[in-house]
Short mmCIF file of C-alpha atoms in Angstrom, two decimals:
data_model
loop_
_atom_site.label_atom_id
_atom_site.label_comp_id
_atom_site.label_asym_id
_atom_site.label_seq_id
_atom_site.Cartn_x
_atom_site.Cartn_y
_atom_site.Cartn_z
CA MET A 16 -132.61 -38.83 46.38
CA THR A 17 -135.56 -39.69 48.60
CA LEU A 18 -138.05 -42.26 47.41
CA GLU A 19 -141.81 -41.92 47.59
CA PRO A 20 -143.50 -44.12 50.25
CA SER A 21 -144.79 -46.54 47.58
CA GLU A 22 -141.29 -46.93 46.03
CA LYS A 23 -139.31 -47.59 49.24
CA GLN A 24 -136.82 -50.43 49.07
CA HIS A 25 -137.01 -53.27 51.54
CA VAL A 26 -133.85 -53.43 53.63
CA PRO A 27 -133.47 -56.81 55.36
CA GLY A 28 -132.90 -56.62 59.09
CA ALA A 29 -133.97 -52.97 59.56
CA TYR A 30 -137.27 -51.37 60.47
CA VAL A 31 -138.62 -47.99 61.56
CA ALA A 32 -139.46 -48.18 65.26
CA GLN A 33 -140.84 -44.64 65.52
CA GLU A 34 -141.68 -41.94 62.96
CA SER A 35 -141.45 -38.68 64.91
CA PRO A 36 -138.62 -38.32 65.75
CA ARG A 37 -137.50 -41.00 63.33
CA VAL A 38 -135.88 -44.01 65.02
CA VAL A 39 -134.61 -47.06 63.13
CA ILE A 40 -133.54 -50.40 64.60
CA ALA A 41 -131.25 -52.57 62.47
CA VAL A 42 -129.72 -56.01 63.01
CA GLY A 43 -126.46 -57.43 61.67
CA LYS A 44 -125.15 -60.98 62.05
CA LYS A 45 -121.85 -62.68 61.31
CA LYS A 46 -121.41 -66.30 62.41
CA THR A 47 -122.52 -66.21 66.08
CA ALA A 48 -122.09 -62.43 66.59
CA ILE A 49 -125.30 -60.40 66.66
CA ALA A 50 -125.38 -56.59 66.62
CA ARG A 51 -128.44 -54.39 67.17
CA ALA A 52 -128.13 -50.75 66.10
CA LEU A 53 -130.44 -47.93 67.21
CA ILE A 54 -130.28 -44.94 64.85
CA LYS A 55 -131.87 -41.64 65.84
CA PRO A 56 -131.39 -37.92 65.01
CA GLY A 57 -128.19 -36.46 66.44
CA VAL A 58 -124.76 -35.03 65.74
CA GLY A 59 -122.76 -38.06 64.56
CA ARG A 60 -121.97 -39.95 67.80
CA VAL A 61 -121.35 -43.69 67.47
CA ARG A 62 -121.23 -45.90 70.58
CA ILE A 63 -120.59 -49.64 70.62
CA ASN A 64 -121.58 -51.36 73.89
CA GLY A 65 -121.40 -47.95 75.56
CA TYR A 66 -117.89 -47.09 74.28
CA PRO A 67 -117.30 -44.40 71.65
CA LEU A 68 -116.14 -45.90 68.36
CA GLU A 69 -112.95 -43.80 68.43
CA LEU A 70 -111.88 -45.50 71.70
CA TRP A 71 -112.47 -49.09 70.51
CA PRO A 72 -109.29 -51.02 71.47
CA ILE A 73 -108.73 -53.11 68.31
CA GLU A 74 -107.83 -50.88 65.36
CA MET A 75 -108.70 -53.29 62.53
CA ALA A 76 -112.12 -53.86 64.05
CA ARG A 77 -112.57 -50.10 64.54
CA GLN A 78 -111.78 -49.43 60.87
CA LYS A 79 -114.16 -52.15 59.73
CA MET A 80 -116.98 -50.76 61.89
CA ALA A 81 -116.39 -47.22 60.55
CA GLU A 82 -116.56 -48.18 56.84
CA PRO A 83 -120.30 -47.49 56.41
CA LEU A 84 -119.84 -44.10 58.10
CA TYR A 85 -117.02 -43.12 55.71
CA LEU A 86 -119.07 -44.20 52.69
CA ALA A 87 -122.15 -42.29 53.90
CA GLY A 88 -120.14 -39.06 54.16
CA ALA A 89 -122.07 -36.09 55.57
CA LEU A 90 -125.22 -38.15 56.16
CA ALA A 91 -123.51 -39.92 59.07
CA ASN A 92 -123.16 -36.59 60.93
CA ARG A 93 -126.95 -36.18 61.08
CA VAL A 94 -127.61 -39.25 63.26
CA ASP A 95 -126.50 -40.81 66.54
CA ILE A 96 -125.90 -44.57 66.50
CA GLU A 97 -125.94 -46.87 69.53
CA VAL A 98 -124.94 -50.48 68.90
CA GLU A 99 -125.15 -53.46 71.23
CA VAL A 100 -123.15 -56.48 70.08
CA ARG A 101 -122.83 -59.94 71.68
CA GLY A 102 -121.31 -63.31 70.80
CA GLY A 103 -118.58 -64.38 68.41
CA GLY A 104 -115.03 -63.10 68.15
CA PHE A 105 -113.87 -59.52 67.77
CA MET A 106 -113.80 -59.50 63.94
CA GLY A 107 -117.15 -61.26 63.71
CA GLN A 108 -118.55 -58.62 66.05
CA ALA A 109 -117.00 -55.86 63.95
CA THR A 110 -118.58 -57.27 60.78
CA ALA A 111 -121.97 -57.58 62.50
CA VAL A 112 -121.74 -53.95 63.72
CA ARG A 113 -120.75 -52.81 60.23
CA MET A 114 -123.76 -54.58 58.72
CA ALA A 115 -126.19 -53.20 61.31
CA ILE A 116 -124.95 -49.63 60.79
CA ALA A 117 -125.12 -49.90 56.98
CA ARG A 118 -128.61 -51.39 57.00
CA GLY A 119 -129.80 -48.84 59.52
CA LEU A 120 -128.47 -45.83 57.60
CA VAL A 121 -130.06 -47.02 54.35
CA ARG A 122 -133.41 -47.52 56.11
CA TYR A 123 -133.17 -44.26 58.08
CA PHE A 124 -132.54 -42.09 55.02
CA ASP A 125 -134.50 -44.29 52.52
CA ASP A 126 -131.74 -43.49 50.05
CA GLU A 127 -131.34 -45.82 47.07
CA LYS A 128 -128.05 -44.14 46.08
CA LEU A 129 -126.52 -44.94 49.49
CA ARG A 130 -127.70 -48.54 49.18
CA GLU A 131 -126.05 -48.84 45.76
CA ILE A 132 -122.79 -47.41 47.16
CA TYR A 133 -122.79 -50.07 49.89
CA LEU A 134 -123.62 -52.88 47.46
CA MET A 135 -120.85 -51.81 45.06
CA TYR A 136 -118.29 -51.54 47.89
CA ASP A 137 -119.21 -54.84 49.54
CA PRO A 138 -122.53 -56.68 48.98
CA TYR A 139 -122.23 -58.39 52.39
CA MET A 140 -122.74 -54.98 54.04
CA ILE A 141 -126.45 -55.20 53.22
CA LYS A 142 -127.10 -58.83 52.30
CA GLY A 143 -125.18 -60.64 55.02
CA ASP A 144 -122.74 -63.55 54.89
CA PRO A 145 -124.42 -66.98 54.98
CA ARG A 146 -121.25 -68.94 55.82
CA ARG A 147 -121.16 -70.76 59.16
CA THR A 148 -118.70 -73.13 60.80
CA GLU A 149 -119.03 -76.77 59.84
CA PRO A 150 -120.06 -79.05 62.71
CA LYS A 151 -117.64 -81.60 64.15
CA LYS A 152 -118.27 -85.20 63.08
CA PRO A 153 -118.43 -88.10 65.56
CA GLY A 154 -115.22 -90.11 65.85
CA LEU A 155 -113.08 -87.28 64.47
CA LYS A 156 -111.11 -84.51 66.16
CA HIS A 157 -112.34 -81.74 63.83
CA ALA A 158 -114.99 -81.22 61.16
CA ARG A 159 -112.97 -82.72 58.29
CA SER A 160 -109.94 -84.39 59.86
CA LYS A 161 -109.40 -88.03 58.96
CA ARG A 162 -106.85 -90.65 60.00
CA GLN A 163 -103.76 -90.55 57.80
CA LYS A 164 -103.19 -93.43 55.44
CA ALA A 165 -99.69 -94.86 54.86
CA TYR A 166 -98.80 -97.11 51.93
CA ARG A 167 -95.32 -98.07 53.12
#
């Protein structure tokens, strides 16, 4: 289902950089990890920081990054995706990559059905996760640690 130009949904963090051939740039963030995905016509290649997704060393992160591709099905084989990710830890980076790919695919195909699939599976794939680490307080070792109190 392709929407008419006047009915297109706004996808946060994704925009069309070029119309012919169609190129979409999408951004995903998780804590301090930021991923930028470039989606263009192709044969289904996915590269993260220059490495193919299949060769990514951490399996849990690899599976998390591939979720939007599995949910998109055959649509994912019509595009090439290049992702650059920096900052954060490996799972934060994986979540940021996952979000950038999902947002980019929805914007590239302008498909409301694909967007609904992503939102039903996990709303944070499109919307993002607003949680951040709590800052450390002065005089304490951690954000919420306090001195223990003894009554005896």
